[in-house]
Coordinates of C-alpha atoms and ligand atoms in Angstrom, one line a residue:
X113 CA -11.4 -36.3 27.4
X114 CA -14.9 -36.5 26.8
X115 CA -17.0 -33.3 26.2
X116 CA -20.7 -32.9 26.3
X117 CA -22.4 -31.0 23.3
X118 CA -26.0 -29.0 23.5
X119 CA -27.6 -31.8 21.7
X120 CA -26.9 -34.4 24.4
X121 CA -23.6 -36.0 22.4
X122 CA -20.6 -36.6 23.8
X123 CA -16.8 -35.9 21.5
X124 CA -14.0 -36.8 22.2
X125 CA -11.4 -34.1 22.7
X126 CA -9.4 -33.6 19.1
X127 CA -6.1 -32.3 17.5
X128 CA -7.5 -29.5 15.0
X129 CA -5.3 -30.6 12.8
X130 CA -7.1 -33.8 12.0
X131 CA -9.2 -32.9 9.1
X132 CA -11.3 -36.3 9.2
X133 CA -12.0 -36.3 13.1
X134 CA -13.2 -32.6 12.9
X135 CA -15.0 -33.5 9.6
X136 CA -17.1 -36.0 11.8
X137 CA -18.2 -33.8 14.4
X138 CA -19.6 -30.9 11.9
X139 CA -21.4 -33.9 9.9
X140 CA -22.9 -34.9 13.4
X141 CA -23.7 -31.4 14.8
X142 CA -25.1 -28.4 13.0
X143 CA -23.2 -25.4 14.5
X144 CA -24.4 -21.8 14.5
X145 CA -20.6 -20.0 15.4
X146 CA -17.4 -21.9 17.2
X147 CA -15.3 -20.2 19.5
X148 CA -11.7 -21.0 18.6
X149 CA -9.4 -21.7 22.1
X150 CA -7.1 -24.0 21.4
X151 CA -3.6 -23.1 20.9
X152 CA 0.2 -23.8 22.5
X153 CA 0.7 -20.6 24.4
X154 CA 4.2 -20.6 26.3
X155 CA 6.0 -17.6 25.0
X156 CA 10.1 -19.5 25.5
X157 CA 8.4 -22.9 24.5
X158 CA 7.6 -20.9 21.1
X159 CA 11.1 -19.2 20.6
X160 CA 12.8 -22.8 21.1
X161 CA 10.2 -24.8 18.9
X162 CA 9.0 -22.4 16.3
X163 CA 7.4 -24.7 13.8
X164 CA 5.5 -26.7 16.6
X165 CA 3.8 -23.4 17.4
X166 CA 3.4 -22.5 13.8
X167 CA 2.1 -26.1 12.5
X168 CA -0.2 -26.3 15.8
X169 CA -1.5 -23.2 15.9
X170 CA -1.6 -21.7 12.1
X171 CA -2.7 -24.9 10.7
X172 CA -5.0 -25.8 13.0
X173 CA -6.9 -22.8 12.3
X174 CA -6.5 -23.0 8.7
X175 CA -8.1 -26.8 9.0
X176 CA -10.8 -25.4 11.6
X177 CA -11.7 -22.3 9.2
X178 CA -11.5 -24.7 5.9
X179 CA -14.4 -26.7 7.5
X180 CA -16.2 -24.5 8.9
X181 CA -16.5 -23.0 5.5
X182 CA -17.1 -26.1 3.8
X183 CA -19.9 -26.7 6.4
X184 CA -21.4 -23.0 5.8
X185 CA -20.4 -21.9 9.1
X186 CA -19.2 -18.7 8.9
X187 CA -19.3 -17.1 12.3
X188 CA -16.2 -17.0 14.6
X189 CA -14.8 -16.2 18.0
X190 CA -11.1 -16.4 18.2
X191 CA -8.9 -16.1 21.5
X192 CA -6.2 -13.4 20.1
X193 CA -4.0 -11.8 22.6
X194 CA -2.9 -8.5 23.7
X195 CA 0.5 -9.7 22.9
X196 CA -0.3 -8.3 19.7
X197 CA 0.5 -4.7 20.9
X198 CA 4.3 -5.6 21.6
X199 CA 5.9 -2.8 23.8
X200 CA 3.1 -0.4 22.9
X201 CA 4.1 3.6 22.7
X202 CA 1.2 4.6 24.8
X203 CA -1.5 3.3 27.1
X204 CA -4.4 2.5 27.6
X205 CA -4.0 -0.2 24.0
X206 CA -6.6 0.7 21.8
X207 CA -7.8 -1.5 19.0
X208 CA -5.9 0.7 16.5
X209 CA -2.5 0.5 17.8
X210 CA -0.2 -0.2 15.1
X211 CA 0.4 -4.2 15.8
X212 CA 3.7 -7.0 16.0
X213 CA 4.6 -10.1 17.5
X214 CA 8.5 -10.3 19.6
X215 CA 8.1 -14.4 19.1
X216 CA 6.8 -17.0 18.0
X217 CA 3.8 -17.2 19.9
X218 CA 2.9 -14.0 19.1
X219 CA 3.3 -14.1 15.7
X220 CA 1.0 -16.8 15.6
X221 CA -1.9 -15.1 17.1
X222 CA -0.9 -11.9 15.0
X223 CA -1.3 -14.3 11.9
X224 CA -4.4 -15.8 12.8
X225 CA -5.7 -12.0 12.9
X226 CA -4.7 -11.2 9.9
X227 CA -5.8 -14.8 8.0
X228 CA -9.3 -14.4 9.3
X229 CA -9.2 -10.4 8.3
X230 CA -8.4 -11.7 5.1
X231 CA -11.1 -14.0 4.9
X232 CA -13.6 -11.5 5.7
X233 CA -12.3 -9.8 2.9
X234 CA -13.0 -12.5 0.3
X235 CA -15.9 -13.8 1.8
X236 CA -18.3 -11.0 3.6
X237 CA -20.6 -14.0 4.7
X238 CA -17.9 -14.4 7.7
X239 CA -18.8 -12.4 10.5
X240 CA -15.3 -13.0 13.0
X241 CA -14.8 -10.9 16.4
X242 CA -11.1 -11.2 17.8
X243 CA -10.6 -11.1 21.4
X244 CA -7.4 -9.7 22.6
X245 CA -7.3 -11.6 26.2
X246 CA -4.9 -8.9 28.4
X247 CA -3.5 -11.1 31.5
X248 CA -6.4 -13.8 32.6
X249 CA -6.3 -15.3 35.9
X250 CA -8.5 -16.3 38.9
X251 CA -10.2 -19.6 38.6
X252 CA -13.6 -20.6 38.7
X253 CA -15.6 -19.5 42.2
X254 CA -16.4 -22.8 42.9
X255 CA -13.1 -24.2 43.3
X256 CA -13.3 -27.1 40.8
X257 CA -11.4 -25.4 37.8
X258 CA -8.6 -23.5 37.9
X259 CA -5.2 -23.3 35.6
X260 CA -3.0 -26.2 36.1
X261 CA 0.3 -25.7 33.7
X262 CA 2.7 -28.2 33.4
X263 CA 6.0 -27.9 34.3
X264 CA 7.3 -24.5 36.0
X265 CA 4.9 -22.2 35.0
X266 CA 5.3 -18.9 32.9
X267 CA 3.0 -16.9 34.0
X268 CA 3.1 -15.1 37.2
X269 CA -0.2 -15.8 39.1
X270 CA 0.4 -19.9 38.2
X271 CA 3.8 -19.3 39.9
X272 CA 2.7 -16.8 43.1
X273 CA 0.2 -20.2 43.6
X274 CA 2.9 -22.6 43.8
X275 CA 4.8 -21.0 46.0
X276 CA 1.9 -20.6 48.3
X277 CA 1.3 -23.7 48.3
X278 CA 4.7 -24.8 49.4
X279 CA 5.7 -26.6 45.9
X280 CA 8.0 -23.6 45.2
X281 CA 10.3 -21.7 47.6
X282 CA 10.0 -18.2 46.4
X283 CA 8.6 -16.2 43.4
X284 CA 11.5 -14.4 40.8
X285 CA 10.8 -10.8 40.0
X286 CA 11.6 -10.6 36.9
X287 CA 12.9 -6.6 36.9
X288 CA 12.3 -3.8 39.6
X289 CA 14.3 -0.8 37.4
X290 CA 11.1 0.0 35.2
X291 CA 9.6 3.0 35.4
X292 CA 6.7 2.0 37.3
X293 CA 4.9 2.9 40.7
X294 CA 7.4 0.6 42.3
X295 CA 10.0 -0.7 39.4
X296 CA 7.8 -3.8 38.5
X297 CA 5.7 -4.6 35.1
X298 CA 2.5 -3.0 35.2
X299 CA -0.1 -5.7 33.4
X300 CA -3.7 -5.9 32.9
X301 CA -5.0 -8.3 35.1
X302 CA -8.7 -10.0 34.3
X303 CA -10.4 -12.9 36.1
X304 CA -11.6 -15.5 34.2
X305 CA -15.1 -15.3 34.6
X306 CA -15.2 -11.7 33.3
X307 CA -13.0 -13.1 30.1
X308 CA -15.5 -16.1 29.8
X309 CA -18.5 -13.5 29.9
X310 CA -16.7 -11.5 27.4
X311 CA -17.1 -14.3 24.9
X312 CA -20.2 -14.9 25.7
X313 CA -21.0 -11.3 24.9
X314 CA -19.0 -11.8 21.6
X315 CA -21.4 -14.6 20.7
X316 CA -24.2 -12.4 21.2
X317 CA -23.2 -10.0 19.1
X318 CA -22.4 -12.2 16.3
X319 CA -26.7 -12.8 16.2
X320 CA -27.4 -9.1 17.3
X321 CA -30.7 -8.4 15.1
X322 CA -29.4 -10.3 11.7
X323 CA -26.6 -7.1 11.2
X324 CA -23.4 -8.3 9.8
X325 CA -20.6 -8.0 12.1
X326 CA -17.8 -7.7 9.7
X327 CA -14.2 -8.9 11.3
X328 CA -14.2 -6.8 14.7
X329 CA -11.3 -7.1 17.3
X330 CA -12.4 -6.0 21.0
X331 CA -9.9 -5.8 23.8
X332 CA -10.8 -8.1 27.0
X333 CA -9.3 -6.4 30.0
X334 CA -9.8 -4.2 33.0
X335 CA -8.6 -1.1 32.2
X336 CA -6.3 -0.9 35.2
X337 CA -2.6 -1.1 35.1
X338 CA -1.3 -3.5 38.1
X339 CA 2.4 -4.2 39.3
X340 CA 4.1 -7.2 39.8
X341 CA 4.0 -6.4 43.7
X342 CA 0.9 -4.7 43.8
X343 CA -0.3 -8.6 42.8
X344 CA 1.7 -10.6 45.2
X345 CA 0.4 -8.5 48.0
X346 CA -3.4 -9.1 47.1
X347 CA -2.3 -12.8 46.8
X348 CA -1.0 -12.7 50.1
X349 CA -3.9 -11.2 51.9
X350 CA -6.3 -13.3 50.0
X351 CA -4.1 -16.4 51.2
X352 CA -2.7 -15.4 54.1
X353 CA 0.7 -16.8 52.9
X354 CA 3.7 -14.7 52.8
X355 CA 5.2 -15.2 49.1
X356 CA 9.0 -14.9 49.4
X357 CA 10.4 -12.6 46.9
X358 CA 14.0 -13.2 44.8
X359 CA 14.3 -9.8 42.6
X360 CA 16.1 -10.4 39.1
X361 CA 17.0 -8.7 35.7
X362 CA 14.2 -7.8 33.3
X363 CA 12.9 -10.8 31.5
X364 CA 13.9 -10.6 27.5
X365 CA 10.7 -9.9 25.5
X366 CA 9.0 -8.2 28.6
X367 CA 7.3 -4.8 28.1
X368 CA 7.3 -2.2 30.9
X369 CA 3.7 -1.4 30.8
X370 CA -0.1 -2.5 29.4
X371 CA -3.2 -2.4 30.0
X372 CA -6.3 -2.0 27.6
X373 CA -9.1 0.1 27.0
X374 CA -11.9 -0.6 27.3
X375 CA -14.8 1.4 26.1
X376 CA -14.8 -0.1 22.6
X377 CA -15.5 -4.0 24.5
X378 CA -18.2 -1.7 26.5
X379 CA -20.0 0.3 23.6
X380 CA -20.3 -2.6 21.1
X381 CA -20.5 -5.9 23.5
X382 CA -22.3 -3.8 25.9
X383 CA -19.6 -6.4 28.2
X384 CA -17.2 -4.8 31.5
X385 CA -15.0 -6.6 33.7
X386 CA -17.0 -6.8 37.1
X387 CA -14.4 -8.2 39.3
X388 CA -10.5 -6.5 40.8
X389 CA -7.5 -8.2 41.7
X390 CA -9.3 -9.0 45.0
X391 CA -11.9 -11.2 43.9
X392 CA -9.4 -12.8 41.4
X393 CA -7.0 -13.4 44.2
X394 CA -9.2 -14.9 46.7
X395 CA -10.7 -17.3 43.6
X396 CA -7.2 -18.2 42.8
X397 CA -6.1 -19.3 46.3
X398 CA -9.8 -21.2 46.4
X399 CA -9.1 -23.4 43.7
X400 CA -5.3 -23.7 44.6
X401 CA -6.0 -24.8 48.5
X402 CA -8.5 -27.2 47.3
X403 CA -6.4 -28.1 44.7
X404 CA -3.0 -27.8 45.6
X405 CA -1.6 -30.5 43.0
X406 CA -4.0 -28.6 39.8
X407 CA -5.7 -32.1 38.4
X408 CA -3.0 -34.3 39.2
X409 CA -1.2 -36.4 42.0
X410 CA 2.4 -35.2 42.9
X411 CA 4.4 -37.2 40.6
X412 CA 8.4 -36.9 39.3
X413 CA 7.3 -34.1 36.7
X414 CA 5.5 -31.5 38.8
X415 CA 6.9 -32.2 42.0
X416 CA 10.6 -29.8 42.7
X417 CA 11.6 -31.3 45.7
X418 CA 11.7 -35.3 43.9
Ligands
UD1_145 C1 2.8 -13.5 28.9 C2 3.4 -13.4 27.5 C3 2.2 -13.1 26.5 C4 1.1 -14.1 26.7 C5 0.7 -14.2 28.1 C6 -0.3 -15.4 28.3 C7 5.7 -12.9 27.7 C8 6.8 -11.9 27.4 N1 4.5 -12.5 27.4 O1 2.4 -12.1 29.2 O2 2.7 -13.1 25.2 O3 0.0 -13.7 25.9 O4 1.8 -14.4 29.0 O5 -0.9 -15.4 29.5 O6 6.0 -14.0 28.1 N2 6.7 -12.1 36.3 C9 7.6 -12.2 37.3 N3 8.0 -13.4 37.7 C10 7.4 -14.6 37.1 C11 6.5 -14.4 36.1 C12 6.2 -13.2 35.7 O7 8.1 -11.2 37.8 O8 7.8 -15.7 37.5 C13 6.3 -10.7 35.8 C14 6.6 -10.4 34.4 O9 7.9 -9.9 34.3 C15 5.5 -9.4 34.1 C16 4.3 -9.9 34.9 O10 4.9 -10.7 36.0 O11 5.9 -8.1 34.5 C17 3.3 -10.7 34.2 O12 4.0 -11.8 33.5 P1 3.2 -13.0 32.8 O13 2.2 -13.5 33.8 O14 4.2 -13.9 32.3 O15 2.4 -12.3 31.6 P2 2.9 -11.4 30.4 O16 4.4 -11.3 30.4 O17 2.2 -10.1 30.5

């Protein structure tokens, strides 16, 4: 894919990993700050291919942080994850709950963390703000991008979609014994835009008035706990489409309840999540009628009933 930069260039999309092909873009662009996405985020994917997610994501930020350095950029978003709190004790997560990882995945992001906190250490030109994402979905209002996983997706939103759509008969719930308003996981649920406005505030306050950030962490959700069927039933009236339900065990590696707060995002990004489950729902189904196929054409891999 072909990306379009500030300065009118066009890259090429890249594996982080390749130290030349990144060295080529920082010796053709001057950057101010990067804002690190890219990672392999399915949690089962992670426990069955460990060093995939470790040589992908670990090393990839190594090579990304190793040029960046070399190129005396020193200013860094990074996409961590609220996975990062485990089963917390308590909620709302604040930023100083103790941390671990239950997989690969996790521990990956927790790494990262902890790599970049110690880079801050040796170096206090690095000014890094970690964003722990709580659960992100939605799409974008317009109806042209929207999350398109490959395979059977993980995540629950992804899946409620497919199923209205018709390319999946029914959604599992993964466990209704947890001691929740109804039995079901309690997670916090925040639409994309609001997460892609929190980085946005990030960036800002890596230049806030020539101050030295330091390595801050912010949590990026709504503050609001939301079950599992609380969810389906805003997707249903935002679609119209009745979502038909299978109820199973507890998932392994699930935690019962979490959600963030979020007055440290507030006081210091000055950023809030403006939109509920609502808006996220009825942006969701937008993109997903439009798009009921994500990006692609039915085709052997994505399509159940082939
Ligand atoms: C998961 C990952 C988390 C990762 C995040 C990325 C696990 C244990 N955690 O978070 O590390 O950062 O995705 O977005 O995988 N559910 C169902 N049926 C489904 C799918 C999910 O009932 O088909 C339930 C889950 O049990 C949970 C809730 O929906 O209660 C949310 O699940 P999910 O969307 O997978 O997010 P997390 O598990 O919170």
């Amino acid at each position: 894919m072909c990306y379009p930069l500030a300065t009118g260039a066009y890259y090429n999309s890249i594996d982080l990993r390749d130290r030349d092909a990144l060295k080529k873009i920082f010796d053709s662009t001057k950057f101010d700050a990067v804002i690190h996405f890219a990672g392999l985020k399915a949690v089962g994917e992670s426990v069955e291919k460990p060093l995939l997610y470790y040589n992908n994501n670990i090393i990839g930020t190594i090579i990304l942080l190793e040029t960046m350095a070399n190129y005396g950029c020193k200013k860094l978003v990074f996409s961590s994850s609220a996975t990062v709190y485990g089963w917390p004790k308590e909620v709302p997560c604040t930023e100083v709950f103790p941390l671990c990882a239950t997989n690969p995945y996790g521990r990956t992001k927790l790494m990262i963390e902890e790599i970049c906190r110690d880079i801050h250490c040796g170096d206090s030109e690095w000014d890094i703000i970690l964003l722990r994402y709580f659960n992100p979905v939605g799409a974008h209002p317009s109806g042209f991008i929207g999350e398109d996983p490959r395979g059977i997706p993980n995540n629950l939103m992804p899946f409620v979609q497919q199923v209205a759509v018709g390319r999946r008969p029914a959604l599992t719930v993964y466990g209704n014994d947890y001691s929740t308003k109804d039995g079901t996981g309690v997670r916090d649920y925040i639409h994309v835009v609001d997460l892609a406005d929190g980085h946005i505030a990030a960036v800002e306050k890596l230049f806030q008035g020539g101050s030295k950030t330091g390595c801050q962490v912010y949590n990026l959700g709504t503050g609001k706990g939301t079950s599992v069927l609380e969810m389906v039933a805003a997707f249903e009236k935002a679609s119209g489409k009745k979502i038909p339900l299978v109820m199973a065990g507890r998932r392994p590696g699930d935690c019962e309840t979490v959600y963030a707060s979020t007055s440290k995002a507030e006081k210091e990004l000055n950023w809030k999540a403006k939109y509920g489950i609502e808006e996220m729902c009825r942006d969701q189904w937008n993109w997903a009628s439009k798009n009921p196929w994500g990006y692609g054409k039915p085709d052997e891999s994505t399509n159940p009933s082939t």
